[in-house]
Amino acid sequence: MIKNEFINLTDFTSQYTGEWNPSEGHWFGLDFTYKNITYRLNTGNMYTNEEDFLFGLYIKTEDNDIETNQGYKLLFSCNSMEDLLNSTAIDNTCFRDIIINKDVELLGQD
């Protein structure tokens, strides 16, 4: 586990816009904790039963059944980085403030 490496919004947005290719520093998803709760940012849908979108914010649940979303519940979805950054789906706080918060712990990127 790594404490937050995103010091500013450019550090974050540069990894989640453009062509997604981990070998070039662009990622499909990010697992992180904020206030001891685990979340996942995913580029696109995680599950086939969801409508198409560019970014999805999910919360980890105790339910790991494949038919009921494999352990994550969708909190917010959007089709632009600006909408993602302005989202208040987590703790009624703008995602732009959460993602650069020094207390956010990065669990992994894929």
Backbone as ProteinMPNN parsed JSONL, in Angstrom:
{"seq_chain_A": "MIKNEFINLTDFTSQYTGEWNPSEGHWFGLDFTYKNITYRLNTGNMYTNEEDFLFGLYIKTEDNDIETNQGYKLLFSCNSMEDLLNSTAIDNTCFRDIIINKDVELLGQD", "coords_chain_A": {"N_chain_A": [[0.843, -1.187, 0.0], [0.467, 2.215, -0.754], [0.966, 5.497, 0.264], [-0.746, 8.423, -0.823], [0.261, 9.317, -4.036], [-0.469, 11.304, -5.699], [0.034, 14.521, -6.02], [-0.943, 16.803, -7.134], [-3.691, 17.789, -9.293], [-2.963, 17.409, -11.971], [-1.083, 15.349, -11.865], [-2.767, 13.194, -11.356], [-4.799, 13.328, -13.45], [-3.289, 13.034, -15.778], [-2.746, 10.356, -15.87], [-5.158, 9.156, -16.318], [-6.382, 9.952, -18.635], [-6.49, 10.03, -22.202], [-4.952, 7.436, -24.175], [-5.421, 4.269, -22.788], [-2.999, 2.498, -21.362], [-1.163, 0.649, -19.394], [1.643, 0.257, -19.557], [2.537, 2.614, -20.582], [2.005, 4.42, -18.645], [-0.697, 4.973, -18.343], [-3.758, 4.165, -16.888], [-6.305, 1.668, -16.225], [-7.821, 1.379, -13.922], [-8.124, 2.293, -10.436], [-7.593, 1.448, -7.167], [-8.375, 2.549, -3.944], [-8.203, 3.844, -0.543], [-10.219, 5.896, 1.475], [-10.818, 7.651, 4.287], [-10.878, 5.203, 5.666], [-12.462, 3.564, 4.057], [-12.869, 1.518, 1.233], [-12.506, 2.21, -2.187], [-13.05, 2.22, -5.76], [-11.894, 3.607, -8.729], [-12.844, 3.353, -11.983], [-12.107, 3.109, -15.412], [-14.51, 3.195, -17.596], [-17.088, 0.647, -17.729], [-17.412, -1.693, -15.084], [-18.974, -3.91, -14.988], [-21.185, -5.939, -16.945], [-23.91, -5.362, -16.826], [-24.29, -2.658, -16.679], [-24.929, 0.675, -17.909], [-23.176, 2.289, -20.631], [-20.321, 4.237, -19.841], [-17.673, 6.624, -19.232], [-16.129, 7.013, -16.883], [-16.278, 5.439, -13.71], [-17.158, 5.503, -10.318], [-16.768, 3.434, -7.621], [-17.801, 1.688, -4.656], [-16.396, -0.515, -2.322], [-17.931, -3.514, -1.354], [-19.191, -5.98, 0.968], [-20.258, -8.012, -0.393], [-19.489, -10.498, -2.507], [-20.509, -11.856, -4.65], [-20.735, -12.886, -7.964], [-23.014, -12.406, -9.514], [-24.125, -10.235, -8.314], [-22.623, -7.879, -8.644], [-19.923, -8.409, -7.929], [-18.611, -7.531, -5.555], [-18.318, -4.738, -5.601], [-20.034, -1.629, -5.609], [-21.659, 0.601, -7.732], [-21.268, 4.04, -7.399], [-21.229, 6.467, -8.761], [-21.292, 7.647, -12.088], [-19.883, 8.917, -15.152], [-19.107, 10.857, -18.121], [-16.943, 12.51, -18.556], [-13.786, 13.949, -17.6], [-13.937, 16.313, -16.15], [-16.537, 16.207, -15.015], [-16.143, 13.973, -13.386], [-14.152, 14.95, -11.589], [-15.644, 16.912, -10.31], [-17.545, 15.476, -8.974], [-19.47, 14.613, -6.108], [-19.932, 12.218, -4.905], [-18.62, 10.673, -3.048], [-18.522, 10.883, 0.306], [-19.715, 13.387, 0.211], [-17.918, 15.19, -0.812], [-15.911, 16.96, -3.126], [-14.493, 15.069, -5.713], [-12.101, 15.916, -6.788], [-10.795, 17.022, -4.604], [-10.546, 14.841, -2.944], [-8.905, 12.98, -4.353], [-6.35, 14.053, -4.331], [-5.798, 14.214, -1.691], [-3.703, 13.911, 1.105], [-4.101, 11.863, 2.899], [-5.278, 9.803, 1.561], [-4.976, 6.449, 0.643], [-3.268, 4.567, -1.671], [-4.126, 1.558, -3.125], [-3.726, -0.003, -5.33], [-3.142, -0.088, -8.893], [-4.432, -0.836, -12.11]], "CA_chain_A": [[0.0, 0.0, 0.0], [1.241, 3.43, -0.936], [0.266, 6.747, 0.529], [-1.119, 9.093, -2.067], [1.324, 9.871, -4.871], [-1.016, 12.405, -6.488], [0.249, 15.771, -5.299], [-1.82, 17.798, -7.755], [-4.642, 17.174, -10.219], [-2.29, 17.001, -13.2], [-0.509, 14.022, -11.606], [-3.859, 12.23, -11.488], [-5.482, 13.337, -14.75], [-2.393, 12.565, -16.836], [-2.766, 8.9, -15.879], [-6.504, 8.645, -16.6], [-6.907, 10.484, -19.888], [-5.715, 9.561, -23.335], [-5.04, 6.003, -24.432], [-5.123, 3.525, -21.573], [-1.99, 1.481, -21.546], [-0.324, 0.736, -18.195], [3.072, 0.356, -19.846], [2.824, 4.011, -20.897], [1.582, 5.262, -17.536], [-2.14, 5.232, -18.348], [-4.336, 3.05, -16.138], [-7.73, 1.374, -16.353], [-8.506, 1.52, -12.649], [-7.378, 2.661, -9.245], [-8.206, 1.098, -5.885], [-7.843, 3.426, -2.908], [-9.014, 4.025, 0.654], [-10.453, 7.26, 1.935], [-11.505, 7.547, 5.574], [-10.979, 3.767, 5.979], [-13.402, 2.888, 3.168], [-12.21, 1.2, -0.025], [-13.197, 2.637, -3.401], [-12.375, 1.963, -7.031], [-12.176, 4.403, -9.906], [-12.666, 2.5, -13.14], [-12.371, 3.732, -16.706], [-15.525, 2.355, -18.229], [-17.941, -0.195, -16.894], [-16.818, -2.9, -14.506], [-19.915, -5.016, -15.124], [-21.942, -5.914, -18.194], [-25.284, -4.899, -16.629], [-24.289, -1.203, -16.521], [-24.906, 1.478, -19.131], [-21.827, 2.744, -20.974], [-19.821, 5.505, -19.331], [-16.222, 6.716, -19.303], [-15.564, 6.847, -15.547], [-17.181, 4.977, -12.672], [-16.666, 5.439, -8.943], [-17.386, 2.299, -6.94], [-17.457, 1.439, -3.263], [-16.234, -1.949, -2.064], [-18.938, -4.057, -0.455], [-18.876, -7.316, 1.466], [-20.925, -8.955, -1.297], [-18.572, -10.886, -3.576], [-21.229, -12.705, -5.593], [-20.586, -12.407, -9.339], [-24.299, -11.927, -10.038], [-24.51, -8.98, -7.653], [-21.57, -6.88, -8.827], [-18.58, -8.847, -7.567], [-17.982, -6.856, -4.431], [-18.279, -3.284, -5.732], [-21.307, -1.009, -5.956], [-21.472, 1.86, -8.447], [-21.742, 5.252, -6.721], [-21.322, 7.599, -9.674], [-20.698, 7.432, -13.41], [-19.9, 10.122, -15.974], [-18.403, 10.737, -19.391], [-15.869, 13.497, -18.713], [-12.907, 14.127, -16.449], [-14.443, 17.439, -15.351], [-17.653, 15.697, -14.204], [-15.553, 13.116, -12.353], [-13.49, 15.789, -10.588], [-16.658, 17.662, -9.575], [-18.461, 14.554, -8.301], [-19.479, 14.591, -4.643], [-20.516, 10.92, -4.546], [-17.897, 10.134, -1.895], [-18.474, 11.722, 1.513], [-20.199, 14.723, -0.139], [-16.712, 15.98, -1.035], [-15.494, 16.909, -4.528], [-13.475, 14.064, -5.989], [-10.844, 16.636, -7.016], [-10.156, 17.206, -3.3], [-10.246, 13.517, -2.397], [-7.849, 12.261, -5.07], [-5.037, 14.603, -3.976], [-5.717, 14.255, -0.231], [-2.528, 13.176, 1.559], [-4.504, 10.71, 3.69], [-5.752, 8.739, 0.678], [-3.988, 5.389, 0.495], [-3.398, 3.863, -2.932], [-4.027, 0.113, -2.93], [-3.236, -0.59, -6.559], [-3.605, 0.376, -10.195], [-4.325, -1.851, -13.149]], "C_chain_A": [[0.881, 1.241, 0.0], [0.389, 4.621, -0.514], [0.102, 7.486, -0.788], [0.079, 9.708, -2.787], [0.848, 11.041, -5.714], [-0.932, 13.694, -5.679], [-0.647, 16.873, -5.842], [-2.705, 17.088, -8.778], [-3.993, 16.719, -11.522], [-1.643, 15.626, -13.034], [-1.563, 12.934, -11.811], [-4.404, 12.189, -12.913], [-4.587, 12.824, -15.871], [-2.389, 11.041, -16.936], [-4.124, 8.324, -16.275], [-7.171, 9.326, -17.784], [-5.999, 10.017, -21.011], [-5.907, 8.072, -23.534], [-4.597, 5.246, -23.197], [-4.198, 2.374, -21.88], [-1.045, 1.57, -20.353], [1.17, 0.861, -18.481], [3.49, 1.776, -20.215], [2.314, 4.96, -19.814], [0.118, 5.636, -17.528], [-2.839, 3.983, -17.823], [-5.819, 2.895, -16.401], [-8.472, 1.631, -15.047], [-7.559, 1.811, -11.512], [-8.185, 2.256, -8.024], [-7.552, 1.961, -4.811], [-8.759, 3.426, -1.683], [-9.063, 5.514, 0.987], [-11.314, 7.146, 3.18], [-11.856, 6.088, 5.885], [-12.036, 3.022, 5.177], [-12.699, 2.693, 1.827], [-13.108, 1.548, -1.211], [-12.405, 2.175, -4.615], [-12.848, 2.974, -8.056], [-11.901, 3.487, -11.076], [-12.948, 3.289, -14.405], [-13.285, 2.785, -17.462], [-16.256, 1.505, -17.208], [-17.136, -1.351, -16.313], [-17.687, -4.122, -14.803], [-20.783, -4.847, -16.369], [-23.36, -5.37, -18.026], [-25.378, -3.383, -16.441], [-24.337, -0.52, -17.888], [-23.476, 1.938, -19.388], [-21.531, 4.103, -20.349], [-18.301, 5.472, -19.377], [-15.558, 6.459, -17.958], [-16.648, 6.366, -14.585], [-16.474, 4.982, -11.329], [-17.465, 4.364, -8.217], [-16.95, 2.262, -5.486], [-17.383, -0.068, -3.071], [-17.297, -2.379, -1.06], [-18.482, -5.432, 0.023], [-19.446, -8.397, 0.566], [-19.998, -9.283, -2.463], [-19.21, -11.813, -4.587], [-21.148, -12.097, -6.993], [-21.893, -11.828, -9.874], [-24.735, -10.613, -9.406], [-23.327, -8.023, -7.558], [-20.234, -7.176, -8.176], [-17.892, -8.025, -6.486], [-17.849, -5.352, -4.529], [-19.655, -2.776, -6.149], [-21.015, 0.346, -6.61], [-22.087, 3.012, -7.66], [-22.049, 6.374, -7.703], [-20.692, 7.206, -11.006], [-20.834, 8.713, -14.214], [-19.079, 9.887, -17.229], [-17.348, 11.808, -19.618], [-15.046, 13.587, -17.428], [-13.429, 15.245, -15.554], [-15.613, 16.999, -14.462], [-17.141, 14.794, -13.081], [-14.947, 13.968, -11.237], [-14.487, 16.568, -9.739], [-17.631, 16.782, -8.805], [-18.326, 14.65, -6.785], [-20.081, 13.277, -4.128], [-19.844, 10.29, -3.336], [-17.876, 11.184, -0.8], [-18.909, 13.16, 1.253], [-19.044, 15.717, -0.328], [-16.328, 15.864, -2.505], [-14.362, 15.901, -4.696], [-12.116, 14.72, -6.217], [-10.093, 16.86, -5.704], [-9.753, 15.869, -2.679], [-8.991, 12.934, -3.047], [-6.454, 12.824, -4.785], [-4.852, 14.72, -2.458], [-4.556, 13.385, 0.246], [-2.875, 11.939, 2.387], [-5.101, 9.574, 2.861], [-4.62, 7.723, 0.552], [-4.265, 4.632, -0.793], [-3.172, 2.378, -2.689], [-3.498, -0.582, -4.169], [-3.845, 0.038, -7.793], [-3.478, -0.77, -11.182], [-4.767, -1.294, -14.484]], "O_chain_A": [[1.909, 1.294, 0.675], [-0.776, 4.729, -0.899], [0.777, 7.166, -1.766], [0.814, 10.514, -2.217], [1.652, 11.702, -6.372], [-1.729, 13.924, -4.769], [-1.062, 17.768, -5.105], [-2.485, 15.917, -9.088], [-4.436, 15.736, -12.117], [-1.654, 14.823, -13.967], [-1.274, 11.879, -12.375], [-4.464, 11.119, -13.519], [-5.088, 12.233, -16.827], [-2.06, 10.495, -17.99], [-4.23, 7.127, -16.542], [-8.394, 9.28, -17.921], [-4.85, 9.648, -20.768], [-6.915, 7.509, -23.107], [-3.545, 5.528, -22.623], [-4.559, 1.412, -22.558], [-0.209, 2.471, -20.299], [1.889, 1.508, -17.72], [4.676, 2.103, -20.165], [2.203, 6.165, -20.042], [-0.283, 6.529, -16.782], [-2.546, 2.871, -18.264], [-6.508, 3.853, -16.752], [-9.628, 2.055, -15.063], [-6.35, 1.602, -11.614], [-9.332, 2.675, -7.865], [-6.329, 2.09, -4.767], [-9.931, 3.06, -1.769], [-8.102, 6.261, 0.805], [-12.418, 6.604, 3.13], [-12.969, 5.777, 6.308], [-12.464, 1.943, 5.587], [-12.016, 3.595, 1.343], [-14.296, 1.227, -1.234], [-11.24, 1.791, -4.507], [-14.049, 3.177, -8.237], [-10.823, 2.899, -11.155], [-13.914, 4.05, -14.467], [-12.872, 1.713, -17.904], [-16.063, 1.633, -15.999], [-16.275, -1.917, -16.987], [-17.183, -5.243, -14.861], [-21.072, -3.725, -16.784], [-23.962, -4.949, -19.014], [-26.439, -2.875, -16.08], [-23.855, -1.056, -18.885], [-22.658, 1.974, -18.469], [-22.379, 4.996, -20.331], [-17.707, 4.407, -19.543], [-14.541, 5.769, -17.889], [-17.788, 6.826, -14.639], [-15.337, 4.525, -11.21], [-18.695, 4.392, -8.208], [-15.873, 2.742, -5.131], [-18.213, -0.81, -3.597], [-17.535, -1.709, -0.055], [-17.494, -5.973, -0.474], [-19.146, -9.577, 0.748], [-19.75, -8.43, -3.315], [-18.497, -12.499, -5.32], [-21.46, -10.921, -7.179], [-21.869, -10.849, -10.619], [-25.633, -9.949, -9.923], [-23.073, -7.434, -6.507], [-19.477, -6.246, -7.897], [-16.673, -7.857, -6.531], [-17.308, -4.734, -3.612], [-20.351, -3.411, -6.941], [-20.221, 1.134, -6.097], [-23.263, 2.976, -7.298], [-22.996, 7.137, -7.516], [-19.677, 6.512, -11.039], [-21.76, 9.498, -14.007], [-18.438, 8.847, -17.381], [-16.899, 12.001, -20.748], [-15.54, 13.337, -16.329], [-13.369, 15.136, -14.33], [-15.676, 17.373, -13.291], [-17.646, 14.844, -11.959], [-15.211, 13.721, -10.06], [-14.214, 16.856, -8.574], [-18.462, 17.296, -8.056], [-17.223, 14.754, -6.249], [-20.666, 13.237, -3.045], [-20.447, 9.452, -2.666], [-17.28, 12.249, -0.961], [-18.518, 14.064, 1.993], [-19.171, 16.909, -0.045], [-16.411, 14.777, -3.075], [-13.403, 15.884, -3.925], [-11.086, 14.139, -5.875], [-8.862, 16.884, -5.704], [-8.746, 15.778, -1.978], [-8.106, 12.444, -2.345], [-5.465, 12.12, -4.985], [-3.851, 15.27, -1.998], [-4.442, 12.233, -0.173], [-2.033, 11.057, 2.559], [-5.398, 8.505, 3.394], [-3.457, 8.088, 0.378], [-5.363, 4.114, -0.99], [-2.155, 1.983, -2.119], [-2.883, -1.643, -4.068], [-4.928, 0.622, -7.743], [-2.547, -1.572, -11.108], [-4.747, -2.006, -15.488]]}, "name": "protein", "num_of_chains": 1, "seq": "MIKNEFINLTDFTSQYTGEWNPSEGHWFGLDFTYKNITYRLNTGNMYTNEEDFLFGLYIKTEDNDIETNQGYKLLFSCNSMEDLLNSTAIDNTCFRDIIINKDVELLGQD"}
